[in-house]
XYZ file of C-alpha atoms in Angstrom:
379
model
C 18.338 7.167 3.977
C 20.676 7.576 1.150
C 19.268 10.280 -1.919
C 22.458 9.677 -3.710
C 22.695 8.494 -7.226
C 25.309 5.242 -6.749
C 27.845 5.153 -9.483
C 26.100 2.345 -11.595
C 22.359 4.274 -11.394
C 24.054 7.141 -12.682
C 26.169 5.833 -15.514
C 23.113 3.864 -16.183
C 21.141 7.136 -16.079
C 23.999 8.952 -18.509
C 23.693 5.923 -21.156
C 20.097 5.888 -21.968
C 20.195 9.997 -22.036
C 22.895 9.314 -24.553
C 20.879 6.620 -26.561
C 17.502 8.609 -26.071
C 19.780 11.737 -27.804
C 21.363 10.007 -30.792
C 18.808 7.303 -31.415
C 15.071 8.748 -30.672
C 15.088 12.183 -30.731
C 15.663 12.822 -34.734
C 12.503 10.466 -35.037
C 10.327 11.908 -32.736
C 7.838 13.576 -34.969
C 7.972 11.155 -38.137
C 7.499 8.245 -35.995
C 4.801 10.229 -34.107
C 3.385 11.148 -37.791
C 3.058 8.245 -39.049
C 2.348 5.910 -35.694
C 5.357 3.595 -36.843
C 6.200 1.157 -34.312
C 10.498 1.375 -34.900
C 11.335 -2.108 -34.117
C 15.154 -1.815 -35.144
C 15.167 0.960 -32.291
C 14.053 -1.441 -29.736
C 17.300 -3.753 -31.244
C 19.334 -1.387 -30.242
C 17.780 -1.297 -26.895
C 18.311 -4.532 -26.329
C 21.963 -4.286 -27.734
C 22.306 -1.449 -24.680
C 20.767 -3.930 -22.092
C 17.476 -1.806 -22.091
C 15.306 -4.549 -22.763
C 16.053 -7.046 -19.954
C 16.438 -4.632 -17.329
C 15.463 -6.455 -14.347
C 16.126 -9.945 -16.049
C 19.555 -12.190 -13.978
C 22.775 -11.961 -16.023
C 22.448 -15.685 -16.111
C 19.657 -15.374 -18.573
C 21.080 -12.592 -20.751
C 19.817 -9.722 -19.189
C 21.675 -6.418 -17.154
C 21.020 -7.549 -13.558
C 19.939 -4.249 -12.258
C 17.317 -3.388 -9.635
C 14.550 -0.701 -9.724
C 16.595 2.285 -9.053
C 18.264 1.900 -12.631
C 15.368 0.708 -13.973
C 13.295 3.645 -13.162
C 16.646 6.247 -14.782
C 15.979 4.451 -17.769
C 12.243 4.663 -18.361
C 12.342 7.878 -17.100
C 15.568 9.278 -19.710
C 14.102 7.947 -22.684
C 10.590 9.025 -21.639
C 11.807 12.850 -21.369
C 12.391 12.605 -24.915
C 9.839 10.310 -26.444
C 7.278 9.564 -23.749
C 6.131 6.596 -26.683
C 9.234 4.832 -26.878
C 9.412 4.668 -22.712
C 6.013 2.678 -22.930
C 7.466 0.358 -24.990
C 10.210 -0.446 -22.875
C 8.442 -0.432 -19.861
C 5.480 -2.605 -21.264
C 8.027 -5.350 -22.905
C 10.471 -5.134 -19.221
C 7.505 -5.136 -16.614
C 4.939 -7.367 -17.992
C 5.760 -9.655 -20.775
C 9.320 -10.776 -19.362
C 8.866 -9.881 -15.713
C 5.907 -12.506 -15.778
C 7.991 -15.034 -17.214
C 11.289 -14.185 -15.071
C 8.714 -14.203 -11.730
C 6.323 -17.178 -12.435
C 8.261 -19.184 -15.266
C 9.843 -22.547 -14.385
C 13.956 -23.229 -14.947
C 12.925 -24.652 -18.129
C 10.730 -21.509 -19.779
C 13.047 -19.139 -18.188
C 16.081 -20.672 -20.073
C 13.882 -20.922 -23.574
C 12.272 -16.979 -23.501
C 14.175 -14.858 -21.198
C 17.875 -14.624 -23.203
C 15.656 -13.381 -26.388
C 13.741 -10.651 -24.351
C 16.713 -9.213 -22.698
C 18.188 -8.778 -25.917
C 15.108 -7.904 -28.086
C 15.386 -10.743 -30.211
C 12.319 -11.160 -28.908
C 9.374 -8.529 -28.397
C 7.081 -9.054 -25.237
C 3.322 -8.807 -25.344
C 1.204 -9.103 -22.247
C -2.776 -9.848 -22.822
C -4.789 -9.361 -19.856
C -7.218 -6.999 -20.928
C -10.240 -7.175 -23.380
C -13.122 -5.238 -25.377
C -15.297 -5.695 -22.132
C -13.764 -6.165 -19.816
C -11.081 -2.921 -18.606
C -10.755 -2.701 -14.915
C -12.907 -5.964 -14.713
C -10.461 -8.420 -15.290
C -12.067 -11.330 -13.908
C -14.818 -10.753 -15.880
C -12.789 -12.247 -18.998
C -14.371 -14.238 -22.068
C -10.808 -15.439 -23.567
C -10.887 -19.125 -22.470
C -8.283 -21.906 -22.444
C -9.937 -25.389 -22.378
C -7.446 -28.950 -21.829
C -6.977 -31.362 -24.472
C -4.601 -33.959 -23.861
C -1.265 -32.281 -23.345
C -2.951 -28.997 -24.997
C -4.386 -26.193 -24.134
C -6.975 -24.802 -26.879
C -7.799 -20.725 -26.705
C -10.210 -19.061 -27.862
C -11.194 -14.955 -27.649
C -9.487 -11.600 -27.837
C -7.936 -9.492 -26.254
C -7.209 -5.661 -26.862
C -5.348 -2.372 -26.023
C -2.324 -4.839 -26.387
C 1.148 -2.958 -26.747
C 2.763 -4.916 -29.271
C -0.312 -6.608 -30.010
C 0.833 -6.846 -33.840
C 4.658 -7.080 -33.620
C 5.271 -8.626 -30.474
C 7.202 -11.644 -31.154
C 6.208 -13.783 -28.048
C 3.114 -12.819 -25.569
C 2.033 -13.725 -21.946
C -1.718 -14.389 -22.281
C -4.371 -14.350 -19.592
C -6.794 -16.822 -20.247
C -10.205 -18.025 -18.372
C -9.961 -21.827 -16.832
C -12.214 -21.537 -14.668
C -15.645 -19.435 -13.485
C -16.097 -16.362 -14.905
C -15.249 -13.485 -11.572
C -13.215 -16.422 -9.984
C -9.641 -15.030 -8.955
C -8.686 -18.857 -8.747
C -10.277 -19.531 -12.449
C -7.823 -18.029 -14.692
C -4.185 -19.072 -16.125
C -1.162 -17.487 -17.305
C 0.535 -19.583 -21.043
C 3.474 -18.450 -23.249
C 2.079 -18.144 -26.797
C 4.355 -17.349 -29.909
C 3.530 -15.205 -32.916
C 3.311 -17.758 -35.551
C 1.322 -20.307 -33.467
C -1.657 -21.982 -35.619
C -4.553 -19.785 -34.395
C -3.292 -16.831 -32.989
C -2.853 -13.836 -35.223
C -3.023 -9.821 -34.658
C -6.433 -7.343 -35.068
C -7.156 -4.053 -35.682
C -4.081 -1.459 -34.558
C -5.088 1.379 -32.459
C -5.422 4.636 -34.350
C -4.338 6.842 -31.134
C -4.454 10.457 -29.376
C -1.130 9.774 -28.231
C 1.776 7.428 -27.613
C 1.491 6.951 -31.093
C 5.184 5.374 -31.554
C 4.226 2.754 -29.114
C 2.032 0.016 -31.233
C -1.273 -0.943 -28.981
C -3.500 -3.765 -31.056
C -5.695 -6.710 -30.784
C -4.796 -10.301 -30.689
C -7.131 -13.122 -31.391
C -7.344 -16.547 -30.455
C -9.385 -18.965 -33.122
C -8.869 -22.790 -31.582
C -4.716 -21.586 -31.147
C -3.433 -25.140 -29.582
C -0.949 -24.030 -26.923
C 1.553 -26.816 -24.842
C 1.074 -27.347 -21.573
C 4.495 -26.641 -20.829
C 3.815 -23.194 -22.102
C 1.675 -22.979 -18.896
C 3.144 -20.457 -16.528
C 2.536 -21.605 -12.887
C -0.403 -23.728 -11.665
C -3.584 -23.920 -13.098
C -5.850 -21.262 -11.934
C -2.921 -18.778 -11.069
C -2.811 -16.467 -13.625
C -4.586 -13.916 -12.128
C -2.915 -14.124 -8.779
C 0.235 -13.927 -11.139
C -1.065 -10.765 -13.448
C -1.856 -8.691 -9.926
C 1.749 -9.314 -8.765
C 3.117 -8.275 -11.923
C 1.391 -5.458 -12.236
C 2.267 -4.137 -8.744
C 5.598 -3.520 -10.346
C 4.817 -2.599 -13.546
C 3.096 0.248 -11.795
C 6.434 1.348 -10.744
C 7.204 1.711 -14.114
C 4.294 3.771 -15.708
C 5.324 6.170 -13.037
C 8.685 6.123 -14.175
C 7.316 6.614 -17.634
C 4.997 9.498 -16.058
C 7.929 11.470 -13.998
C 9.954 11.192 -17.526
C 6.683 12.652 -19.367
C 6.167 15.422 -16.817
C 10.413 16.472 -16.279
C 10.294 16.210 -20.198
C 7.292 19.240 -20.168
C 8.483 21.048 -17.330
C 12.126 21.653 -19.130
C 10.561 22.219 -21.988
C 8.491 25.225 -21.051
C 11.753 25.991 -18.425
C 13.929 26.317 -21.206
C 10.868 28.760 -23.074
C 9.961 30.583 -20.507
C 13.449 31.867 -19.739
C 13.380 32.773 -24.395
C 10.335 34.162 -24.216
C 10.186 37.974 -24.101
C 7.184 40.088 -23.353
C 6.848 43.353 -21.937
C 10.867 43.808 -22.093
C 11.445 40.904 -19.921
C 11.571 36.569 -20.061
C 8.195 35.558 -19.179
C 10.003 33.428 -16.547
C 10.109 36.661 -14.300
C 6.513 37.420 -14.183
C 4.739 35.546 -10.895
C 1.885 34.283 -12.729
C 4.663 31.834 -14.932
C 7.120 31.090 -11.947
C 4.918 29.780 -9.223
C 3.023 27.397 -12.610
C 6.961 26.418 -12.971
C 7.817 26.549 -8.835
C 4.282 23.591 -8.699
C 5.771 21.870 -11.706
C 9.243 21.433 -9.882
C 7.861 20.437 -6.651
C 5.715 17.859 -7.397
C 8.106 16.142 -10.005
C 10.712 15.989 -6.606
C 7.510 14.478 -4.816
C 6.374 11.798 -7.205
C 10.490 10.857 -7.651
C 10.671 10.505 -3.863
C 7.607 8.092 -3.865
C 8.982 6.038 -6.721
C 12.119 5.868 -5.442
C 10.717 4.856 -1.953
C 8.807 2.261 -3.807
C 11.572 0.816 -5.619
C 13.372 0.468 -2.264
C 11.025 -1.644 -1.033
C 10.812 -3.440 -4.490
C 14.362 -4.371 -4.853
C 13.860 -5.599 -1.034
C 11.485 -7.829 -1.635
C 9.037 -6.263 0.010
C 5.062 -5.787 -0.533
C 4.397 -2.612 -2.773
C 0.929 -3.185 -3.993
C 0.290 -0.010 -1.697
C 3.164 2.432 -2.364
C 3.039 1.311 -6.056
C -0.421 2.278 -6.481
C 0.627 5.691 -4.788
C 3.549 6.316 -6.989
C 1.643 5.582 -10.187
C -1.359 7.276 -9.458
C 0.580 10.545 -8.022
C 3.343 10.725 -11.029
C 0.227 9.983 -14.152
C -2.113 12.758 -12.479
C 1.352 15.062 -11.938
C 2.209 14.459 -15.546
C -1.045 15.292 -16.718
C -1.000 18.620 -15.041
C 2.463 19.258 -15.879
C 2.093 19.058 -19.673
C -0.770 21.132 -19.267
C 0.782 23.693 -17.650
C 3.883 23.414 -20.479
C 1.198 24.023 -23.061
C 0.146 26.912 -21.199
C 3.047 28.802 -20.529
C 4.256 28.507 -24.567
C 0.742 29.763 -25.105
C 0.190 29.709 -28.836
C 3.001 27.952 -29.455
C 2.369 24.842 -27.335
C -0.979 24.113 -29.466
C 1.745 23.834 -32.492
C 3.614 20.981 -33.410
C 7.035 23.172 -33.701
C 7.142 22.713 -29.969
C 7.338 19.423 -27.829
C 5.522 20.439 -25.539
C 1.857 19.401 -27.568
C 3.213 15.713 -27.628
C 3.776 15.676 -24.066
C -0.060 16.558 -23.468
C -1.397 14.154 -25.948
C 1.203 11.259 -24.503
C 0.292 12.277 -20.515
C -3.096 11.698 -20.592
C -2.955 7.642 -20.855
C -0.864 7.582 -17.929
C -3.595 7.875 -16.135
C -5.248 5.032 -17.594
C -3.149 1.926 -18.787
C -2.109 -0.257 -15.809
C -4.848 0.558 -13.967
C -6.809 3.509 -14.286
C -6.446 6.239 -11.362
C -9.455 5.433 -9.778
C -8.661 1.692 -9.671
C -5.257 2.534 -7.974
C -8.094 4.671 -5.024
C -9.587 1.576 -4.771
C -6.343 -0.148 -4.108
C -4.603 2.067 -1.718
C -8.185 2.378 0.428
C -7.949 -1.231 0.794
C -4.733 -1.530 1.954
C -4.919 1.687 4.290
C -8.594 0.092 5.979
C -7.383 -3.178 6.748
């Protein structure tokens, strides 16, 4: 088994620390401030091939595979932990859907504007009442002629307000029926479908999460993705990878901490010495390094498999639910060791512990991702 960097993943790697440098890190703060959603960043993104990640050259986007996919999330994340949720939300769910489950036709009319940021992705599975309980969805889609008619809401959607184009999951069928729900493109602009409230949030406040609602928005069937009744066979697919990528998102959050308080620790003077030198402050920072080389070692396995082809519903649970709980911790600890300082906005390290904690929760909360790998390990 190769460890090794190849030379793309790590000029990859050297170009989003670059663009994360020049282009988010001025902004942190007043973007975290003010919880403005910097769309002409996520241009420039998509200028640097940031947005389309995973998408074929053939459709506009970079062509790369998980490895270089995970560099980036995790580089942009070290800086602005916001930003890297954007990325990975618009890469792994809006235009991974399409790329995966979109016919020649829809791949060719969406794909070249994601990859570039024309467009900005939305993905609407979940709703007010229904979190973990997907199935239990009230959004419906109902047939007329060649339309589709929706009706509902859904919420907790990142770029729920901005997003220019959005994969919606809507209800066909029974209500708890994994064969009763289905996947449609629908556009902002669309008669019917407009934007709700905007989350006012703890953290991840540079990454927009709102509503959107559906009032009799007439969709085309041949915005349909897949078959009838496939959308949520579609949205559990997706989100195997997309877990992949809120562990990127979380080992980027938790390295971004851990050099933080690094870098302090070593500035820090009591008692005529760094604080780094006392026991109590290197084994925190000893736990902190460990486990960020253990939850990179499981992503990386899992990406392995990914760009193989291979099943990782299992090892992508793993990876997400060991890097968000890791990156929770870690910022913690980063608070910690600044003491007073890391409960002041002077130092990053208070941003990392308000961003971490919804790690653990978006794509599937930690316990859900239990509940996943016990299934797969008691077959």
């Amino acid at each position: 088994m190769n460890f090794e960097y190849s030379e793309t993943q790590q000029m990859v790697a050297v170009s989003a620390k670059e663009f994360a440098e020049q282009h988010i890190r001025p902004n942190v703060m007043i973007w975290d401030e003010a919880q403005t959603f910097p769309v002409e960043l996520f241009k420039k993104a998509g200028e640097m091939g940031f947005m389309g990640v995973l998408v074929p050259e053939i459709y506009g986007g970079s062509g790369l595979g998980y490895h270089e996919y995970i560099a980036i999330i995790e580089e942009i994340s070290k800086v602005d932990p916001s930003i890297g949720l954007s990325v990975a939300a618009h890469n792994s769910l809006c235009t991974n859907h399409i790329l995966s489950f979109g016919n020649e036709e829809q791949k060719q009319r969406w794909l070249p504007k994601l990859a570039t940021a024309e467009f900005i992705g939305a993905w609407g599975l979940t709703e007010h009442n229904t979190g973990s309980d997907a199935g239990g969805m009230n959004t419906t889609a109902v047939k007329d002629g060649d339309n589709w008619i929706l009706n509902g809401a859904k919420n907790f959607i990142t770029h729920g307000k901005s997003g220019d184009v959005a994969v919606v999951i809507t209800r066909t069928g029974e209500k708890g029926d994994s064969h009763g729900m289905t996947a449609f493109v629908v556009e902002m602009g669309m008669p019917g479908f407009t934007s709700g409230k905007k989350e006012d949030k703890l953290g991840m406040r540079a990454s927009e999460t709102a509503e959107m609602i559906f009032d009799n928005c007439k969709v085309s069937d041949a915005n349909r993705l897949g078959e009838v009744g496939d959308g949520f066979i579609q949205s559990m697919k997706v989100l195997d990878g997309g877990r992949i990528s809120i562990g990127a998102l979380s080992l980027g959050t938790a390295k971004g901490a851990y050099e933080a308080a690094l870098k302090y620790s070593k500035e820090r003077v009591q008692f005529g010495k760094p604080i780094c030198e006392f026991q109590g402050i290197s084994f925190k920072l000893a736990d902190m390094a460990t486990e960020i080389e253990a939850a990179e070692l499981l992503l990386h396995k899992a990406a392995f498999m990914k760009n193989k082809g291979e099943k990782v519903t299992k090892i992508g649970a793993m990876a997400k639910m060991y890097a968000s709980e890791l990156c929770v911790r870690a910022a913690n600890e980063a608070v910690q060791i600044h003491g007073g300082y890391g409960f002041t906005k002077d130092f990053p390290v208070e941003k990392f512990y308000r961003d971490a904690k919804l790690c653990t929760i978006g794509e599937g909360t930690t316990e859900i991702q239990k509940i996943v790998i016990a299934k797969n390990i008691l077959k």
